[in-house]
XYZ file of C-alpha atoms in Angstrom:
717
model
C 129.199 30.997 37.409
C 132.599 32.403 36.432
C 131.341 35.853 37.459
C 130.256 34.505 40.855
C 133.647 32.782 41.266
C 135.492 36.037 40.502
C 133.222 37.848 42.944
C 133.981 35.218 45.590
C 137.705 35.683 45.025
C 137.434 39.470 45.290
C 135.329 39.189 48.433
C 137.813 36.738 49.974
C 140.595 39.258 49.288
C 138.474 41.986 50.867
C 137.878 39.682 53.837
C 141.651 39.290 54.256
C 141.927 43.090 54.281
C 139.129 43.310 56.822
C 140.848 40.624 58.907
C 143.718 43.079 59.046
C 141.202 45.737 60.111
C 139.956 43.333 62.758
C 143.589 42.902 63.828
C 143.733 46.690 64.166
C 140.592 46.486 66.289
C 142.241 43.879 68.494
C 145.319 46.073 68.965
C 143.110 48.701 70.671
C 143.565 48.184 74.453
C 140.881 45.945 75.943
C 139.096 45.291 72.632
C 140.572 41.882 71.890
C 138.893 40.296 74.923
C 135.641 42.156 74.123
C 135.535 40.709 70.571
C 136.335 37.251 71.936
C 133.443 37.720 74.362
C 131.104 38.644 71.487
C 132.038 35.423 69.654
C 131.382 33.444 72.846
C 127.943 35.058 73.296
C 127.041 34.199 69.676
C 127.969 30.549 70.340
C 125.654 30.451 73.356
C 122.764 32.020 71.392
C 123.010 29.618 68.434
C 120.667 26.942 69.772
C 118.677 28.874 72.394
C 115.659 30.658 70.895
C 114.462 32.053 74.217
C 117.761 33.819 74.883
C 117.859 35.014 71.281
C 114.496 36.748 71.754
C 115.841 38.655 74.760
C 119.204 39.591 73.174
C 119.421 42.781 71.068
C 123.138 42.798 70.187
C 126.007 45.127 70.930
C 125.362 48.874 71.178
C 127.429 49.479 68.021
C 124.985 47.305 66.038
C 121.834 49.072 67.287
C 122.292 52.418 65.509
C 123.770 54.011 62.407
C 125.280 57.425 61.789
C 127.064 59.409 59.025
C 130.741 58.672 58.451
C 131.814 62.146 59.589
C 130.288 61.378 63.007
C 132.430 58.270 63.603
C 135.150 60.055 65.584
C 132.694 61.944 67.812
C 130.591 58.820 68.459
C 133.687 56.735 69.163
C 135.128 59.244 71.630
C 131.734 59.752 73.321
C 130.749 56.119 73.871
C 134.205 54.533 74.159
C 134.041 50.876 75.175
C 130.272 51.164 75.782
C 129.906 50.575 72.029
C 130.700 46.909 72.669
C 128.345 46.371 75.622
C 125.687 43.703 75.103
C 122.084 44.950 75.312
C 119.568 42.461 76.762
C 115.907 42.745 77.673
C 116.167 41.978 81.394
C 118.827 41.320 83.985
C 117.517 37.756 84.179
C 118.592 37.174 80.559
C 122.023 38.615 81.388
C 122.327 36.306 84.408
C 121.403 33.225 82.361
C 123.891 34.186 79.647
C 126.657 34.629 82.204
C 125.827 31.302 83.827
C 125.959 29.518 80.453
C 129.228 31.263 79.523
C 130.791 30.237 82.825
C 129.477 26.707 82.461
C 131.082 26.340 79.025
C 134.205 28.199 80.192
C 134.140 30.437 77.118
C 136.751 33.235 76.903
C 136.223 36.987 76.680
C 134.966 40.042 78.556
C 131.187 40.561 78.822
C 129.428 43.793 79.787
C 125.626 43.572 79.759
C 123.121 46.449 79.783
C 119.609 45.239 80.801
C 116.865 47.491 79.433
C 114.756 47.064 82.568
C 117.585 48.523 84.678
C 118.442 51.474 82.421
C 116.777 54.709 83.544
C 117.968 57.466 81.175
C 117.787 61.071 82.336
C 115.915 63.772 80.456
C 118.287 66.516 79.277
C 117.361 70.088 78.395
C 118.590 71.071 74.922
C 116.660 74.365 74.765
C 119.771 76.528 75.185
C 121.596 74.760 72.332
C 121.929 76.817 69.158
C 121.540 74.659 66.047
C 124.185 76.685 64.186
C 127.083 76.096 66.596
C 126.046 72.825 68.268
C 123.477 70.050 68.233
C 122.764 66.940 70.378
C 124.673 63.967 69.028
C 121.607 61.764 69.483
C 119.823 63.716 66.706
C 122.255 62.330 64.098
C 121.788 58.692 65.161
C 119.250 56.392 63.511
C 117.778 53.666 65.745
C 114.518 51.889 66.582
C 112.057 53.560 68.934
C 112.120 50.802 71.543
C 115.902 51.315 71.917
C 115.628 55.038 72.664
C 116.340 54.479 76.357
C 119.694 52.751 75.838
C 120.788 55.238 73.138
C 119.840 58.167 75.388
C 121.723 56.559 78.280
C 124.932 56.360 76.203
C 124.724 59.526 74.068
C 122.032 61.742 75.634
C 124.410 63.919 77.673
C 126.684 64.874 74.746
C 126.570 67.839 72.351
C 128.520 68.109 69.091
C 130.056 71.598 68.752
C 131.586 73.533 65.882
C 134.913 74.292 67.571
C 136.727 74.171 70.910
C 135.539 77.641 71.969
C 131.930 76.480 71.634
C 132.827 73.353 73.640
C 134.170 75.441 76.544
C 131.218 77.848 76.463
C 128.448 75.223 76.315
C 130.111 72.883 78.826
C 129.910 75.681 81.391
C 126.393 76.889 80.593
C 124.490 73.699 79.730
C 126.156 71.275 82.212
C 126.420 68.784 79.339
C 129.447 67.039 77.868
C 130.578 68.626 74.589
C 132.722 67.281 71.743
C 133.885 68.398 68.300
C 133.820 66.291 65.131
C 137.608 65.862 65.526
C 137.227 64.280 68.986
C 138.171 67.219 71.242
C 136.066 66.967 74.422
C 134.976 69.142 77.272
C 133.009 67.602 80.142
C 130.420 69.266 82.339
C 132.884 68.812 85.235
C 135.364 71.163 83.560
C 137.825 68.583 82.194
C 139.185 69.356 78.702
C 140.881 66.774 76.482
C 141.849 66.575 72.842
C 144.555 65.851 70.303
C 144.920 64.029 67.027
C 142.640 60.978 66.674
C 143.712 58.545 63.932
C 140.981 56.956 61.820
C 143.127 53.822 61.656
C 142.471 53.401 65.394
C 138.778 54.347 65.152
C 136.618 51.509 66.464
C 133.476 52.617 64.599
C 135.183 52.871 61.186
C 137.088 49.561 61.474
C 134.056 47.662 62.782
C 131.801 49.137 60.061
C 134.221 48.078 57.292
C 134.521 44.600 58.773
C 130.727 44.174 58.994
C 130.319 45.270 55.344
C 132.917 42.734 54.179
C 131.276 39.940 56.182
C 127.872 40.858 54.659
C 129.354 40.767 51.136
C 130.921 37.382 51.842
C 127.543 36.011 52.999
C 125.801 37.269 49.834
C 128.453 35.831 47.523
C 128.485 32.533 49.417
C 124.701 32.311 48.909
C 125.141 32.974 45.196
C 127.880 30.347 44.965
C 125.618 27.797 46.667
C 122.858 28.746 44.198
C 125.196 28.280 41.223
C 126.497 25.021 42.639
C 122.888 23.792 42.858
C 122.346 24.820 39.245
C 125.552 23.033 38.273
C 124.281 19.874 39.967
C 121.032 20.224 37.969
C 123.057 20.691 34.767
C 125.076 17.582 35.564
C 121.853 15.646 36.125
C 120.449 16.969 32.834
C 123.708 16.033 31.107
C 123.477 12.495 32.464
C 119.851 12.338 31.285
C 120.820 13.671 27.837
C 123.688 11.161 27.661
C 121.230 8.340 28.353
C 118.828 9.733 25.727
C 121.657 9.949 23.180
C 122.654 6.354 23.898
C 118.991 5.337 23.532
C 118.728 7.193 20.216
C 121.985 5.643 19.032
C 120.709 2.145 19.851
C 117.391 2.895 18.132
C 119.255 4.324 15.157
C 121.422 1.212 14.860
C 118.324 -0.973 15.077
C 116.462 1.134 12.489
C 119.494 1.114 10.209
C 119.487 -2.705 10.324
C 115.749 -2.818 9.598
C 116.161 -0.212 6.863
C 118.941 -2.164 5.117
C 116.803 -5.315 5.247
C 113.749 -3.478 3.897
C 115.836 -1.915 1.113
C 117.111 -5.383 0.105
C 113.562 -6.775 0.119
C 112.385 -3.780 -1.893
C 115.101 -4.343 -4.488
C 114.159 -8.036 -4.747
C 110.456 -7.163 -5.109
C 111.250 -4.580 -7.763
C 113.341 -7.125 -9.679
C 110.466 -9.656 -9.413
C 108.051 -6.965 -10.592
C 110.237 -6.221 -13.639
C 110.339 -9.928 -14.505
C 106.568 -10.148 -14.079
C 106.105 -7.069 -16.269
C 108.220 -8.671 -18.978
C 106.217 -11.899 -18.725
C 102.992 -9.902 -18.868
C 104.171 -8.145 -22.031
C 105.099 -11.479 -23.655
C 101.812 -13.002 -22.566
C 99.886 -10.009 -23.882
C 101.669 -10.353 -27.201
C 100.841 -14.053 -27.287
C 97.286 -13.189 -26.203
C 97.001 -10.736 -29.103
C 98.285 -13.325 -31.515
C 95.856 -15.888 -30.124
C 93.015 -13.347 -30.324
C 93.839 -12.797 -34.025
C 93.953 -16.538 -34.606
C 90.636 -16.901 -32.756
C 88.983 -14.291 -34.977
C 90.354 -15.970 -38.110
C 89.202 -19.319 -36.855
C 85.778 -17.898 -35.977
C 85.486 -16.520 -39.505
C 86.589 -19.842 -40.876
C 84.165 -21.563 -38.505
C 81.279 -19.398 -39.697
C 82.131 -20.211 -43.300
C 82.373 -23.820 -42.497
C 79.032 -23.773 -40.699
C 77.413 -22.245 -43.742
C 78.952 -24.906 -45.762
C 77.614 -27.483 -43.289
C 74.154 -26.513 -44.165
C 74.896 -27.648 -47.678
C 75.263 -31.304 -48.327
C 78.925 -31.654 -48.758
C 78.991 -35.279 -49.597
C 77.163 -34.668 -52.714
C 79.555 -32.044 -53.861
C 82.830 -33.140 -52.341
C 85.177 -35.575 -53.737
C 86.872 -38.178 -51.724
C 89.999 -36.105 -51.259
C 88.003 -33.172 -50.184
C 86.157 -35.314 -47.720
C 89.422 -36.549 -46.271
C 90.681 -32.996 -46.149
C 87.504 -31.926 -44.401
C 87.928 -34.550 -41.790
C 91.478 -33.416 -41.226
C 90.287 -29.832 -40.898
C 87.580 -30.853 -38.468
C 90.165 -32.591 -36.347
C 92.409 -29.537 -36.610
C 89.515 -27.305 -35.564
C 88.833 -29.479 -32.545
C 92.468 -29.392 -31.675
C 92.568 -25.603 -32.103
C 89.503 -25.207 -29.840
C 91.153 -27.286 -27.146
C 94.334 -25.188 -27.501
C 92.244 -22.017 -27.409
C 90.556 -23.109 -24.178
C 93.936 -23.972 -22.718
C 95.258 -20.538 -23.673
C 92.218 -18.892 -22.139
C 92.853 -20.716 -18.866
C 96.534 -19.670 -18.978
C 95.454 -16.092 -19.655
C 93.155 -16.159 -16.629
C 95.927 -17.524 -14.497
C 98.291 -14.838 -15.795
C 95.702 -12.132 -15.066
C 95.267 -13.468 -11.579
C 99.063 -13.476 -11.117
C 99.190 -9.956 -12.580
C 96.503 -8.765 -10.154
C 98.306 -10.393 -7.257
C 101.605 -8.824 -8.365
C 99.947 -5.421 -8.765
C 98.421 -5.682 -5.284
C 101.847 -6.659 -3.956
C 103.356 -3.699 -5.835
C 100.792 -1.344 -4.232
C 101.638 -2.735 -0.761
C 105.336 -2.456 -1.528
C 104.873 1.162 -2.653
C 103.110 1.900 0.636
C 105.946 0.141 2.473
C 108.427 2.138 0.406
C 106.678 5.404 1.315
C 106.609 4.427 4.994
C 110.294 3.477 4.822
C 111.102 6.797 3.165
C 109.190 8.668 5.889
C 111.006 6.616 8.536
C 114.305 7.314 6.758
C 113.500 11.058 6.803
C 112.543 10.792 10.477
C 115.739 8.916 11.161
C 117.621 11.639 9.304
C 115.962 14.256 11.474
C 116.794 12.171 14.519
C 120.369 11.866 13.282
C 120.552 15.649 12.953
C 118.982 16.062 16.403
C 121.421 13.515 17.795
C 124.332 15.360 16.180
C 123.003 18.651 17.566
C 122.571 17.029 20.986
C 126.118 15.674 20.723
C 127.396 19.169 19.922
C 125.397 20.637 22.805
C 126.673 17.865 25.041
C 130.239 18.581 23.960
C 129.723 22.316 24.585
C 128.180 21.669 27.994
C 130.981 19.224 28.785
C 133.633 21.749 27.759
C 131.857 24.461 29.758
C 131.640 22.186 32.783
C 135.325 21.315 32.437
C 136.163 25.033 32.271
C 133.892 25.798 35.231
C 135.422 22.944 37.183
C 138.881 24.280 36.391
C 137.799 27.780 37.453
C 136.186 26.369 40.562
C 139.357 24.437 41.326
C 141.404 27.625 40.853
C 138.946 29.523 43.068
C 139.088 26.782 45.721
C 142.884 26.838 45.541
C 142.867 30.609 45.968
C 140.383 30.233 48.808
C 142.678 27.708 50.489
C 145.577 30.078 49.898
C 143.605 32.954 51.418
C 142.673 30.736 54.388
C 146.340 29.933 54.833
C 147.124 33.654 54.660
C 144.464 34.338 57.301
C 145.932 31.607 59.493
C 149.413 33.000 58.918
C 148.132 36.465 59.845
C 146.580 35.050 62.998
C 149.811 33.265 63.883
C 151.703 36.442 63.066
C 149.299 38.312 65.336
C 149.942 35.892 68.194
C 153.678 36.073 67.556
C 153.587 39.868 67.572
C 151.512 39.864 70.746
C 154.097 37.644 72.414
C 156.805 39.896 71.053
C 154.882 42.920 72.356
C 154.660 41.386 75.810
C 158.395 40.691 75.729
C 159.034 44.243 74.572
C 156.905 45.546 77.429
C 158.971 43.453 79.824
C 162.199 44.783 78.396
C 160.829 48.343 78.228
C 161.335 48.790 81.957
C 164.950 47.696 81.686
C 165.479 49.904 78.630
C 164.082 52.928 80.460
C 166.556 52.290 83.297
C 169.448 51.830 80.880
C 168.438 54.929 78.928
C 169.786 57.341 81.543
C 173.027 55.382 81.843
C 173.457 55.430 78.063
C 172.684 59.149 77.991
C 175.355 59.823 80.611
C 177.764 57.623 78.694
C 176.923 59.511 75.509
C 177.740 62.856 77.172
C 181.033 61.463 78.442
C 181.937 60.129 74.970
C 181.033 63.459 73.351
C 183.387 65.226 75.729
C 186.088 62.682 74.889
C 185.459 63.233 71.153
C 185.786 66.994 71.600
C 189.098 66.576 73.421
C 190.426 64.200 70.742
C 189.226 66.570 67.992
C 191.108 69.411 69.645
C 194.246 67.277 69.737
C 193.844 66.321 66.047
C 193.263 69.948 65.053
C 196.367 70.958 66.992
C 198.444 68.800 64.624
C 197.400 70.957 61.638
C 196.508 69.958 58.098
C 198.776 68.183 55.560
C 199.129 69.448 51.991
C 198.227 67.002 49.145
C 201.569 67.734 47.376
C 203.446 66.575 50.431
C 201.398 63.389 50.570
C 202.090 62.694 46.879
C 205.824 63.446 47.258
C 206.365 61.165 50.249
C 203.870 58.501 49.220
C 206.503 55.837 48.369
C 209.283 57.156 50.586
C 210.998 54.885 53.080
C 210.428 55.158 56.772
C 214.084 56.135 57.536
C 213.926 58.929 54.971
C 210.652 60.150 56.414
C 212.174 60.090 59.898
C 215.127 62.242 58.758
C 212.831 64.683 56.992
C 210.656 64.857 60.102
C 213.699 65.692 62.242
C 214.703 68.463 59.852
C 211.216 69.922 59.804
C 210.935 69.770 63.576
C 214.224 71.651 63.817
C 212.848 74.319 61.477
C 209.524 74.485 63.354
C 211.297 75.348 66.600
C 211.845 78.825 65.151
C 208.058 79.224 64.871
C 207.005 77.939 68.282
C 205.371 81.261 69.211
C 203.288 81.442 65.971
C 199.669 80.161 65.895
C 199.725 77.834 62.893
C 195.988 77.186 62.973
C 194.753 80.731 63.213
C 193.040 80.750 59.797
C 191.371 77.357 60.300
C 190.268 78.327 63.791
C 188.832 81.599 62.476
C 186.766 79.740 59.827
C 185.674 77.158 62.384
C 184.725 79.756 64.982
C 182.828 81.811 62.389
C 180.755 78.803 61.318
C 180.162 77.840 64.953
C 179.092 81.420 65.751
C 176.570 81.413 62.871
C 175.231 78.044 63.955
C 174.883 79.190 67.564
C 173.159 82.424 66.491
C 170.637 80.444 64.400
C 170.090 78.078 67.271
C 169.630 81.019 69.673
C 167.002 82.557 67.368
C 165.192 79.250 67.034
C 165.258 78.664 70.800
C 163.994 82.225 71.360
C 161.060 81.568 69.034
C 160.389 78.234 70.755
C 160.554 79.932 74.139
C 158.066 82.609 73.027
C 155.713 80.010 71.619
C 155.974 77.835 74.758
C 155.397 80.825 77.039
C 152.319 81.784 75.028
C 151.015 78.236 75.302
C 151.724 78.215 79.059
C 149.844 81.492 79.453
C 146.875 80.111 77.484
C 146.861 76.910 79.524
C 147.220 78.862 82.788
C 144.306 81.062 81.741
C 142.144 78.061 80.894
C 143.219 76.358 84.132
C 142.331 79.421 86.167
C 139.005 79.772 84.376
C 138.192 76.133 84.981
C 139.225 76.302 88.648
C 137.161 79.469 89.086
C 134.199 77.823 87.379
C 134.525 74.765 89.653
C 134.832 76.968 92.772
C 131.692 78.908 91.818
C 129.768 75.679 91.368
C 131.074 74.342 94.686
C 130.258 77.678 96.400
C 126.690 77.627 95.057
C 126.147 73.936 95.901
C 127.561 74.311 99.445
C 125.307 77.291 100.122
C 122.200 75.433 98.893
C 123.130 72.162 100.630
C 123.814 73.877 103.992
C 120.487 75.715 103.861
C 118.714 72.381 103.117
C 120.384 70.614 106.044
C 120.089 73.568 108.451
C 116.789 75.385 107.817
C 117.237 79.079 108.591
C 121.017 78.809 108.583
C 123.509 79.912 105.965
C 126.909 78.739 104.890
C 129.581 79.997 102.488
C 133.008 78.958 101.211
C 135.726 81.617 101.522
C 139.131 81.780 99.816
C 142.035 82.583 102.124
C 144.879 84.906 101.156
C 145.105 88.415 99.698
C 141.788 88.963 97.909
C 141.102 92.697 98.365
C 140.730 94.649 95.122
C 141.482 91.653 92.864
C 139.478 90.083 90.065
C 138.065 86.597 90.385
C 140.864 85.072 88.318
C 143.563 86.912 90.353
C 141.851 85.867 93.575
C 142.076 82.239 92.516
C 145.756 82.672 91.615
C 146.644 84.328 94.921
C 144.431 82.104 97.121
C 146.295 80.004 99.703
C 143.430 77.841 100.934
C 139.719 77.383 101.523
C 137.655 77.903 104.693
C 133.975 78.101 105.637
C 131.696 80.717 107.131
C 128.546 79.166 108.655
C 125.698 80.305 110.830
C 123.268 77.809 112.342
C 120.875 80.506 113.617
C 121.077 83.017 110.784
C 122.681 85.703 112.998
C 126.423 85.744 113.531
C 128.616 83.714 111.145
C 131.471 81.590 112.517
C 134.588 81.229 110.383
C 136.712 79.180 112.761
C 135.801 75.487 112.844
C 137.177 75.205 116.369
C 134.198 77.277 117.542
C 131.767 74.551 116.348
C 130.608 71.496 118.245
C 131.194 67.952 117.037
C 127.720 67.669 115.520
C 128.043 71.068 113.790
C 131.415 70.036 112.349
C 129.762 66.870 111.022
C 126.989 68.944 109.395
C 129.556 71.239 107.712
C 131.623 68.255 106.519
C 128.554 66.461 105.134
C 127.347 69.620 103.379
C 130.805 70.033 101.815
C 130.936 66.359 100.674
C 127.421 66.476 99.182
C 128.240 69.776 97.410
C 131.306 68.122 95.839
C 129.061 65.188 94.880
C 126.877 67.524 92.847
C 129.918 68.940 91.024
C 131.761 65.659 90.458
C 129.517 62.658 91.209
C 131.114 59.412 92.354
C 129.540 56.001 91.690
C 128.946 55.321 95.385
C 129.555 56.806 98.861
C 130.237 55.022 102.155
C 129.199 56.893 105.348
C 130.148 55.306 108.683
C 127.806 56.585 111.433
C 127.881 60.175 110.162
C 124.684 60.885 112.135
C 126.062 59.746 115.490
C 126.732 63.288 116.785
C 123.727 64.973 115.116
C 120.456 65.930 116.665
C 117.188 64.596 115.317
C 116.414 67.573 112.997
C 119.800 67.410 111.348
C 119.584 63.601 111.046
C 116.239 63.919 109.262
C 117.616 66.600 106.942
C 120.732 64.534 106.137
C 118.566 61.447 105.463
C 116.278 63.451 103.147
C 119.232 64.923 101.219
C 120.881 61.506 100.803
C 117.586 60.043 99.619
C 117.156 62.900 97.111
C 120.617 62.330 95.591
C 120.408 58.517 95.607
C 119.080 58.573 92.039
C 122.517 59.595 90.673
C 124.766 57.613 93.024
C 124.673 54.770 95.526
C 124.920 55.578 99.235
C 125.952 52.994 101.832
C 125.557 54.152 105.420
C 125.998 52.549 108.809
C 123.805 53.918 111.586
C 122.184 53.279 114.939
C 119.528 55.939 114.328
C 116.005 55.318 112.942
C 115.940 58.391 110.641
C 118.216 56.826 108.039
C 116.114 53.660 107.929
C 112.954 55.431 106.753
C 114.482 56.236 103.347
C 116.659 53.127 102.897
C 116.008 50.866 99.860
C 117.704 47.840 101.438
C 118.743 47.027 104.989
C 121.524 44.704 106.137
C 122.390 43.581 109.632
C 125.951 42.924 110.834
C 125.963 40.022 113.297
C 128.853 38.713 115.352
C 128.745 34.909 115.393
C 131.436 32.343 115.901
C 134.127 34.981 116.483
C 133.381 36.488 113.046
C 131.106 39.165 111.589
C 128.340 38.203 109.171
C 126.297 40.493 106.923
C 122.721 39.327 106.300
C 119.771 41.128 104.659
C 116.989 42.124 107.058
C 113.612 43.787 106.694
C 113.019 47.403 107.660
C 110.941 46.343 110.674
C 113.779 44.115 111.902
C 116.260 46.962 111.409
C 114.031 49.414 113.330
C 113.645 46.902 116.171
C 117.414 46.433 116.275
C 117.989 50.212 116.426
C 115.395 50.627 119.197
C 116.952 47.777 121.207
C 120.388 49.353 120.784
C 119.017 52.738 121.958
C 117.424 51.062 125.029
C 120.672 49.250 125.902
C 122.551 52.534 125.699
């Protein structure tokens, strides 16, 4: 968990860095509102699954490329990288409606896939060693090929600027180097240093990587927090188990102490019983001996009984015999009594022995329970140690988590401070822009004032130099002198100096100064000569490139005008002619010396007319339209507006113009106003302009309605 916390801290720091990168992104003109618009679109898509299915993301998120291609891709696509790609224009309309309803901020540019019709470009003339199509280095899904081709399909990546110029002319494709120098198919060249710090692709890629890392680490932190909750639950369960074991241990200890006391008492009773048994056995042995003696005596006496004692005994012996008989009877009764006592003692002994056996079993059970309790005590101690370790670990983890949360709060505060700093700097930037105009006006005044002050400084320096230098010995001598004494000395010296009025006192200093100034001016002259040579060389190169580009554009326009005129006027021919001195000059010199541009057209194929005044109104319209459409092929515009250009044309020329406009409508949008039916046959959409209520209204109409309107207008005329 500590590792995950450290990783979270590192990722938060990286996120702060990437927030700075995002700030750099926002400083790029127009990108701040685009990023705000992306956040707004994500808010709309959060709870709408249908719109999510039709939304593909921004163009920059739909492909990947090597790092060395970032500059070329960025310069090629520009702000199109941040356009939102959707499946249909209906999805785009619904998104815009929801954004407007919620009044969310930002700029939104949508690219519906059903409206994108990418062109097919010919890369056959491209040499893989010097150039390659930029789209070959992009990785994307197959179903997005149309949008990628629309953005990048017309661009080639070239080795150097010479290759850019060559391929831009021959392939009619836009060319770019890896450093961002571009050359368009229209002949426009651009380049210069492109900083990676301002590169949209690089900054956005780093920001996306940091956000992905933050998401992964946040998931891990949530996982570890879940595990920590489980550990806390297990700790609570273990605490309850320990308390349960402690209660059971206390209860078993009480039972064990009671059983030990009972065992001691039983053992003491057993010892007493053993002693009694030994005494009784001794007495029993003595009684057994007496019984045997008495039995022997009894047997002797019985033998004697068989003999008539009275006849042989005296009176004393008879009395003694009676006494003995009584003693024998008494002994028998005592013997029987002892036998009964012996039986009782044996029964007590058996009972005590059975009790001893039960007590031994109880003792063994108690010993096993004591051993089990000992094991439980050890387990409880081990569990206590584990609990202490887990508790210490949880305390440490909580401390680390608290530190991490504090750092996170600190980083959040830093991010907020950066955002506030960003807003403050933006306000400051706006104020600076406001004051920039005033500063630019004051700059010239300050410059003039600076020149005036420099002249004043030169004059004052000349005056100071005219006074001459003062020797250090003189300064030391008159350091503490009084003013009156100095005045007298000054008068004396001035009197002496009058003899040297015609002597230049500063000749040596002026010589040294002029020598140094001469060396400085010579160095400056050499440097300015080198700069002049270098600038003139650059001007010549730029003039050459300009002339080449103008010549290239003129040749394209010449070719397009010739083809367009022949399409509009079958059997006719038309050419563009440069005016000025062109005899015996090269193409580049002709372009330099040209003073204008005129046309040479022939509507019948016979004699060409170079003066436009010789043409009729309709023929002038044909020439003008051919020229405009030729320019359109060289430098296409997004749309064209023609106001009754076919009014002065005959029917053949109107049909030709309508066919040409229809053929070029795939690359541009044409809006025409007409009262002729030829334009209507190729129109995609017709609108009628109605005058109602002292105001004009534009309403969509069908082609049949438009044709009826044109026919009615022709009849009224």
